[in-house]
Tab-separated table of C-alpha atoms in Angstrom:
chain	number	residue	atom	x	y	z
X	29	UNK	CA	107.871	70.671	123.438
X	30	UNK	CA	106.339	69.434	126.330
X	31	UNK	CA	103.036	70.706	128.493
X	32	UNK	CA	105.227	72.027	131.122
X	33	UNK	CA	107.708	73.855	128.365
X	34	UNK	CA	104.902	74.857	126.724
X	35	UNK	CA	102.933	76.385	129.860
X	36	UNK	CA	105.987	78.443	130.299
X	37	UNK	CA	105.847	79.742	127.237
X	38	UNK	CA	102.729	81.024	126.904
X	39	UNK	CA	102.725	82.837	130.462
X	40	UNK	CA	106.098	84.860	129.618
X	41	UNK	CA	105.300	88.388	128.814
X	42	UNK	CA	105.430	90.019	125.135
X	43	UNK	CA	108.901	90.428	123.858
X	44	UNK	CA	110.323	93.473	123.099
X	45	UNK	CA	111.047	94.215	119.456
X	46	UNK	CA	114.494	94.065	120.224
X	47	UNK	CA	114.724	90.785	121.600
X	48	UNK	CA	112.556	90.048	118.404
X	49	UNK	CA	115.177	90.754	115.667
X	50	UNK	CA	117.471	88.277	117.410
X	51	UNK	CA	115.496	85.563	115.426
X	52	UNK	CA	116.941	81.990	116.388
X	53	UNK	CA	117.676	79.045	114.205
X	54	UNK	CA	114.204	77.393	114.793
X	55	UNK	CA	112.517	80.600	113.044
X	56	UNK	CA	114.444	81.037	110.140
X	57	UNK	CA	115.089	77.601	108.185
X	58	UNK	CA	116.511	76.711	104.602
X	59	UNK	CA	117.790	79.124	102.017
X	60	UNK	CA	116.128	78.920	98.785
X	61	UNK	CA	118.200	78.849	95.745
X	62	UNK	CA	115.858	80.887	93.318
X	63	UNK	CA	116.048	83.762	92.683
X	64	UNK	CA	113.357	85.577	94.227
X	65	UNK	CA	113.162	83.534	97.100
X	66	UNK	CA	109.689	83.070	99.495
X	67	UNK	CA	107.203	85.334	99.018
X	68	UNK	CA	105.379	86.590	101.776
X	69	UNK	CA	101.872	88.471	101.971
X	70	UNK	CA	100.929	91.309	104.349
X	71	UNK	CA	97.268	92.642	105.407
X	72	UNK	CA	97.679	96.383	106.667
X	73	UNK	CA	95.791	99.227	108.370
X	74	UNK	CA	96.840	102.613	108.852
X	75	UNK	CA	95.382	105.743	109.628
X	76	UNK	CA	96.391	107.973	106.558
X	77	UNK	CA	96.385	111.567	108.600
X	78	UNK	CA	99.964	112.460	108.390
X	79	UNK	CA	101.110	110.482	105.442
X	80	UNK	CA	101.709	111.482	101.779
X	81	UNK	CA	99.716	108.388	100.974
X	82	UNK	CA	100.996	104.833	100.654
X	83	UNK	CA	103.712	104.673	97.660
X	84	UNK	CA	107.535	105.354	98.609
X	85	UNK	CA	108.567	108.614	98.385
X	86	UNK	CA	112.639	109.676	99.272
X	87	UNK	CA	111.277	112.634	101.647
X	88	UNK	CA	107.553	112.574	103.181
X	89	UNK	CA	106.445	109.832	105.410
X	90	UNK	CA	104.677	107.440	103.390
X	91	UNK	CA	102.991	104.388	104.465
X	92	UNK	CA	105.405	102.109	102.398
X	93	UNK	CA	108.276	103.820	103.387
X	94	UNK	CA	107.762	103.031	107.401
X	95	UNK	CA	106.423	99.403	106.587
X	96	UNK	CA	110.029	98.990	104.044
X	97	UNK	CA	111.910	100.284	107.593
X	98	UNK	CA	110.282	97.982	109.328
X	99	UNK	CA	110.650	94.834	107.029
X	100	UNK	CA	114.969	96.301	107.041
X	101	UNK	CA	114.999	95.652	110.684
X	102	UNK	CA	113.681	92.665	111.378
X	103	UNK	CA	114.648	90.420	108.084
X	104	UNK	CA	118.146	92.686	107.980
X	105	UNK	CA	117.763	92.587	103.998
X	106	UNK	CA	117.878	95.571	101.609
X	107	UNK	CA	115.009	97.398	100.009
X	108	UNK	CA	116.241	96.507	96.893
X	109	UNK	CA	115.685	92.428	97.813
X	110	UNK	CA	112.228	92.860	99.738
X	111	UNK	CA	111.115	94.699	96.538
X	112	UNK	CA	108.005	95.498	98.851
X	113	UNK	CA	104.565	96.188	96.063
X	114	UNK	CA	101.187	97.590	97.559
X	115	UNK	CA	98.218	96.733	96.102
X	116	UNK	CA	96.602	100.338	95.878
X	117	UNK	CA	98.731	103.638	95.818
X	118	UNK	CA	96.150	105.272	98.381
X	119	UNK	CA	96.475	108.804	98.031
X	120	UNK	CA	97.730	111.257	100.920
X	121	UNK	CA	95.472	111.119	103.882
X	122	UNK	CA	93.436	108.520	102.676
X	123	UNK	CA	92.988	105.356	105.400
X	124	UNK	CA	92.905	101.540	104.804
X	125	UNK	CA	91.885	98.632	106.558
X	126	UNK	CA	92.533	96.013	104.427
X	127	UNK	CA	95.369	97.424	102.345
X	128	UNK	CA	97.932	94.063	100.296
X	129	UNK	CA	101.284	94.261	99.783
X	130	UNK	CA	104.280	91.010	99.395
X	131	UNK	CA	107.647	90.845	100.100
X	132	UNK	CA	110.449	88.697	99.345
X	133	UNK	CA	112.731	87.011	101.644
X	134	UNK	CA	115.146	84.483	100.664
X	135	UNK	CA	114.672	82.405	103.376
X	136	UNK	CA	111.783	80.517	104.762
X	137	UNK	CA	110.268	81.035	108.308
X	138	UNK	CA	108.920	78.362	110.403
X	139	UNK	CA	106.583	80.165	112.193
X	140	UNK	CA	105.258	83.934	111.603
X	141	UNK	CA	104.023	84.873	115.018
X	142	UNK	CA	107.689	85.994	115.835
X	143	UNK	CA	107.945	88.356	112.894
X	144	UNK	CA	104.660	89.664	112.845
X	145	UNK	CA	105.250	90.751	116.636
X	146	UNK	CA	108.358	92.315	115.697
X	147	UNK	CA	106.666	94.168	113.014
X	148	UNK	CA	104.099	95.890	114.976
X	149	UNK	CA	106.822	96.448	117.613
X	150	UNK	CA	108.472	98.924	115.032
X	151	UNK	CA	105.695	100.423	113.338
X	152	UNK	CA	104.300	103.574	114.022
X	153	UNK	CA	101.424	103.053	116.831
X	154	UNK	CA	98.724	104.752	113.269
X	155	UNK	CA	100.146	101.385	111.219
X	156	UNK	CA	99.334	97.872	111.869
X	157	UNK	CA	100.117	94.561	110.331
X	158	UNK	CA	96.748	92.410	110.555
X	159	UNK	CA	98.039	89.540	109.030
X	160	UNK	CA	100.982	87.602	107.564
X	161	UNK	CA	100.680	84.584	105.522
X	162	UNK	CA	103.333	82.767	102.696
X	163	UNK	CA	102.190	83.844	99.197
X	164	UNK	CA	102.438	81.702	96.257
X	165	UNK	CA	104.714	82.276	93.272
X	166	UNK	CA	101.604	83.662	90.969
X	167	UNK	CA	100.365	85.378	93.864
X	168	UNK	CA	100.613	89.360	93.311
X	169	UNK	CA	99.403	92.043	95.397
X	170	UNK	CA	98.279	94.706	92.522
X	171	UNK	CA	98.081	92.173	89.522
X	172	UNK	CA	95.807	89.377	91.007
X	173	UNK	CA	93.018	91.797	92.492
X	174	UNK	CA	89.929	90.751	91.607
X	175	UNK	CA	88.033	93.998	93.209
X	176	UNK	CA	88.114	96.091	95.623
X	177	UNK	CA	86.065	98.143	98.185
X	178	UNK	CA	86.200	101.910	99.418
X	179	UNK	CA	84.049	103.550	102.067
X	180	UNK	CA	83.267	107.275	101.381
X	181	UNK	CA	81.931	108.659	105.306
X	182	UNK	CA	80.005	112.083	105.217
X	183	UNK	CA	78.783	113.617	108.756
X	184	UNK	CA	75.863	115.059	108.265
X	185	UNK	CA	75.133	117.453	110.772
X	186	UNK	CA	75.378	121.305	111.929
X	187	UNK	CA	77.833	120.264	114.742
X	188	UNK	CA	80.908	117.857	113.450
X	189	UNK	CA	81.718	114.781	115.646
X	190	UNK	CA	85.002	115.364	117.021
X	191	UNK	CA	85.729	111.965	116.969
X	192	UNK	CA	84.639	111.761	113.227
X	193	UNK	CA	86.968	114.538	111.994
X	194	UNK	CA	89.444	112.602	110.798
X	195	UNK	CA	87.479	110.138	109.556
X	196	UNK	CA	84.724	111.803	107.742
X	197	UNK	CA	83.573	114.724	105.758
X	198	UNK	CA	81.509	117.252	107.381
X	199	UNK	CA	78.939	118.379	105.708
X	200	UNK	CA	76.162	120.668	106.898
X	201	UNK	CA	73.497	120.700	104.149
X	202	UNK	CA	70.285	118.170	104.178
X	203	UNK	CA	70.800	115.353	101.684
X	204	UNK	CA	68.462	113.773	99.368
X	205	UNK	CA	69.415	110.171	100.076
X	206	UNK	CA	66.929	108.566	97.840
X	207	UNK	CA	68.135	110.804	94.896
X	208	UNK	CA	71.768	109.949	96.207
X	209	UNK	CA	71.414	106.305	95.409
X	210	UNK	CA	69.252	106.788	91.879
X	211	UNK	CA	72.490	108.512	90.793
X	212	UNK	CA	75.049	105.937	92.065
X	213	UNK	CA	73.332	103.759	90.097
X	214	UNK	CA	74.016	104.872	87.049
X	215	UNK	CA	77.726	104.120	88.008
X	216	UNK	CA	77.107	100.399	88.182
X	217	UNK	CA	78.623	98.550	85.537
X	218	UNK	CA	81.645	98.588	82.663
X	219	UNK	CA	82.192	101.596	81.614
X	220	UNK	CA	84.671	104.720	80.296
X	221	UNK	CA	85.464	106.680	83.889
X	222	UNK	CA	87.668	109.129	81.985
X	223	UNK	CA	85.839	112.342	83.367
X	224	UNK	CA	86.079	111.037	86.895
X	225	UNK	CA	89.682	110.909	86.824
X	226	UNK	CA	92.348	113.412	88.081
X	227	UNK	CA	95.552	114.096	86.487
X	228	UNK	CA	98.312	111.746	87.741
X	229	UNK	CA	101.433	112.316	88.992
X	230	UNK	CA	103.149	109.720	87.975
X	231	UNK	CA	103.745	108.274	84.281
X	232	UNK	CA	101.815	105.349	84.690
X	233	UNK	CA	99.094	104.755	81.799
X	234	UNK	CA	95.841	103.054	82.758
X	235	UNK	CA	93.118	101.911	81.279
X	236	UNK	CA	89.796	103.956	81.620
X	237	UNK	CA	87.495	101.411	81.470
X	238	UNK	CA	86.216	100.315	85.449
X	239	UNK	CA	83.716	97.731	86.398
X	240	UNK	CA	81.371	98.927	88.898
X	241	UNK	CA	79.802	96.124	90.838
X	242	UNK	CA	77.905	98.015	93.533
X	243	UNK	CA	77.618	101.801	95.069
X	244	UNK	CA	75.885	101.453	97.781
X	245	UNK	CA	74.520	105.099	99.798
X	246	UNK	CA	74.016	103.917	103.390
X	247	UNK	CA	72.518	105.907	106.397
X	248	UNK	CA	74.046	105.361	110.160
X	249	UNK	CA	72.679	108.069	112.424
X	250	UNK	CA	74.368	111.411	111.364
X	251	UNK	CA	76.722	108.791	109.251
X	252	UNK	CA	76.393	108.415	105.573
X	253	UNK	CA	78.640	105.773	104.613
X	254	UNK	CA	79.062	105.678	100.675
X	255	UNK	CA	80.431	101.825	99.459
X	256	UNK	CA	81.730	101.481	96.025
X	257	UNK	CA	83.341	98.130	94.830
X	258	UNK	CA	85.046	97.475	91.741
X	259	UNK	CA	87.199	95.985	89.362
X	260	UNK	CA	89.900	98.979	90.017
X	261	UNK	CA	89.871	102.682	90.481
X	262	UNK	CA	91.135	105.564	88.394
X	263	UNK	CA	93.294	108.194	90.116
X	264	UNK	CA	90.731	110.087	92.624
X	265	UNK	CA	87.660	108.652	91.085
X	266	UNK	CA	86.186	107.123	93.630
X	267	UNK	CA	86.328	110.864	95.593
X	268	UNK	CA	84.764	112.182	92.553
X	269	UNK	CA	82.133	110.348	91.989
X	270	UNK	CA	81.425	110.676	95.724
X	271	UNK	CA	81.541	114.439	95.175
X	272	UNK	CA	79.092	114.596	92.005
X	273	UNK	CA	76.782	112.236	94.221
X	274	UNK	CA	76.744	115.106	96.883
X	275	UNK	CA	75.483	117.794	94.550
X	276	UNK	CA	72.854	115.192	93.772
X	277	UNK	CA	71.927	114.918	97.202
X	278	UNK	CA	71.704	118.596	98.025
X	279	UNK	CA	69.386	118.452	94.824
X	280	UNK	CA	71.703	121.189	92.756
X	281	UNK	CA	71.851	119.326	90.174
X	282	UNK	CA	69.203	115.963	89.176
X	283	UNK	CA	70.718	112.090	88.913
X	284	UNK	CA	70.498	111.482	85.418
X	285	UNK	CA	73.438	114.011	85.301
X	286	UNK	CA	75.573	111.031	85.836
X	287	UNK	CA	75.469	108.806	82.018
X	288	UNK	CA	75.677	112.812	80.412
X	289	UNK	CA	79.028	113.002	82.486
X	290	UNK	CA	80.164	109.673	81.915
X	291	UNK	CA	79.075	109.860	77.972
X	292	UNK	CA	81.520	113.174	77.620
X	293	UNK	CA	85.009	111.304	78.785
X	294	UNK	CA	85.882	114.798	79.968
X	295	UNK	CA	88.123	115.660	83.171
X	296	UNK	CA	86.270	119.497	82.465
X	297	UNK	CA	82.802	118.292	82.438
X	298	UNK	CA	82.613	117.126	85.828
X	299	UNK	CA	84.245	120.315	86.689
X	300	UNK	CA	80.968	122.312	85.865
X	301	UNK	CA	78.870	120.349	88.370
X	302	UNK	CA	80.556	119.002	91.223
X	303	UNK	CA	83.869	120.346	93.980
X	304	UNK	CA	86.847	118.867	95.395
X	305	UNK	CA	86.164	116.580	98.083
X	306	UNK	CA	89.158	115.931	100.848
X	307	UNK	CA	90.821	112.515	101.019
X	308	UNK	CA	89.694	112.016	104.856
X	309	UNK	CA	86.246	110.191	104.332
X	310	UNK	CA	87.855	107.824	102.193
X	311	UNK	CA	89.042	104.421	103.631
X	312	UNK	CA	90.639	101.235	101.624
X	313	UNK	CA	88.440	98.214	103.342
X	314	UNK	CA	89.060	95.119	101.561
X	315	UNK	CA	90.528	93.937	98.472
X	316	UNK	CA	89.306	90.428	96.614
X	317	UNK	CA	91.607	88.069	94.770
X	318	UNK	CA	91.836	85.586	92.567
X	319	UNK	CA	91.348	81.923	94.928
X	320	UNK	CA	93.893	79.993	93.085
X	321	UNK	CA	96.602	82.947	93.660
X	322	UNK	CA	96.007	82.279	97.358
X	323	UNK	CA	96.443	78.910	97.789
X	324	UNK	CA	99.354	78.146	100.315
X	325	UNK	CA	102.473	77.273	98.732
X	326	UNK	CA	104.028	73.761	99.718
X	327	UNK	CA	106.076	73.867	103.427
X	328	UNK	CA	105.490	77.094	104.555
X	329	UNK	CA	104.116	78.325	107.954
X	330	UNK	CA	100.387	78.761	108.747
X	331	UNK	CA	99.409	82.606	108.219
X	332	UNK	CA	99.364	84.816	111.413
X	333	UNK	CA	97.074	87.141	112.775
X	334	UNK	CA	98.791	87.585	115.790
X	335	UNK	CA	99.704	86.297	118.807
X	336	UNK	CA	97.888	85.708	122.093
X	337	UNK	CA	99.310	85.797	125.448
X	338	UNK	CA	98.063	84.468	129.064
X	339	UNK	CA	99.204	85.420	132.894
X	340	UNK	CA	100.305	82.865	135.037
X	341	UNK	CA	97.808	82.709	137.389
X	342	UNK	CA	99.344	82.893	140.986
X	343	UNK	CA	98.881	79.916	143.549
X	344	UNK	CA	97.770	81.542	146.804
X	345	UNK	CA	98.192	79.358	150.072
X	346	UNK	CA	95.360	79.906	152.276
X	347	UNK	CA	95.650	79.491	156.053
């Protein structure tokens, strides 16, 4: 491509995400004879509001199941050969920002700015694809996590934020904040989280035994923003540890509460002290991997994080 070609084709306006299926032959290349194919890995954020979290379901929106329609349209393949796997099954109206899944494709692509445009193009305006990049064959979104990180957001004030609701839990009583982060200490480490987990739906067995590497209890303004990373997460325990912590801080019950709680291994225990907290505050912000899972595999395009686009600037003749 020349200058001139390629002047051109930065000034031409964003493509529709029709015109964006139509994928020519200089996007799509070789057909790999494996069977799994290329394996491609997506970044995500979504606002959680009006989805029954992120794992497919056959009849409420989930977040998987608009991302799956999506990946249908634009790579015209089945859901049965994307075989599309999240990283964390975020729970009905929780949010992410930096929510992992991979896909499957048995065909290459020469460049992903094309197919991450026609992505966003279909997805709901409350999901975005962040970034696209080729995955490696012993990458995998859930089983090559190293740790991840949740944000907990409380608004502490008599008046909610409007602009918060969604986004944070409003809660109207003054909080001990020193007392807050005593507790959330006691969190920090390997331990049994037994009591701090809910009742699954699903039949999936997992182990009880977490690594806590920091819970951090952070004041902005009105803002409390709780941070918890980890090896992994039990089914609603990071909201319930968040929840006990909140007792703490209204000072209705003292921190060393938290090694008793964690000592019993029982679901009922907690349930004497602390309240259900709603999924809102609770936001999916990063997730860390194992390096060598993602190293770039061998003749695949560079990752995208979008594309940019310029105006051809007019050339006025002045008299």
């Amino acid at each position: 491509m020349n200058c001139a070609t390629a002047a051109t084709a930065l000034a031409s306006p964003l493509p529709s995400p029709t015109s964006l299926l139509s994928l020519n032959s200089s996007d799509v290349v070789e057909v790999k004879p494996n069977q799994n194919g290329y394996k491609w890995r997506l970044v995500l954020a979504y606002d959680g509001t009006r989805y029954s979290g992120w794992q497919y379901q056959e009849s409420p929106p989930t977040v998987q199941c608009a991302v799956e329609k999506a990946l249908i349209q634009t790579t015209k393949l089945q859901r049965k050969d994307l075989q599309l796997v999240g990283a964390s099954r975020t729970d009905a109206g929780v949010h992410a920002w930096g929510q992992v899944a991979h896909f499957f494709t048995p065909f290459n692509y020469e460049n992903l700015d094309r197919i991450h445009a026609a992505l966003n193009g279909l997805l709901p305006s409350d999901i975005r694809l962040r970034e696209i990049s080729p995955a490696s064959a012993e990458f995998h979104a859930r089983f090559s996590v190293k740790s991840k990180i949740y944000h907990y957001k409380i608004y502490s004030d008599t008046v909610m934020d409007p602009f918060q609701r969604h986004f944070a839990y409003h809660n109207m009583y003054k909080l001990n904040i020193a007392a807050m982060r005593d507790a959330a200490k006691y969190f920090i480490g390997k331990q049994n989280f037994s009591a701090f987990e809910n009742a699954s739906h699903n039949d999936r067995v997992t182990d009880p035994v977490k690594h806590i590497f920091r819970f951090d209890v952070k004041e902005m303004g009105a803002l409390l923003q709780l941070e918890v990373e980890g090896s992994g997460f039990l089914y609603r325990q990071v909201r319930n540890m968040v929840a006990l912590l909140l007792q703490v801080g209204k000072e209705a019950i003292p921190p060393d509460i938290v090694p008793h709680i964690l000592a019993s291994r029982d679901r009922r225990e907690l349930a004497k002290y602390s309240f259900y907290l709603p999924p809102h505050g609770l936001c999916l912000v990063s997730i860390d991997y194992n390096e060598s899972h993602l190293l770039p595999p061998p003749d695949c395009p560079a990752k995208s994080f979008g594309m940019h686009y310029t105006i051809r600037k007019c050339k006025v003749v002045f008299y």
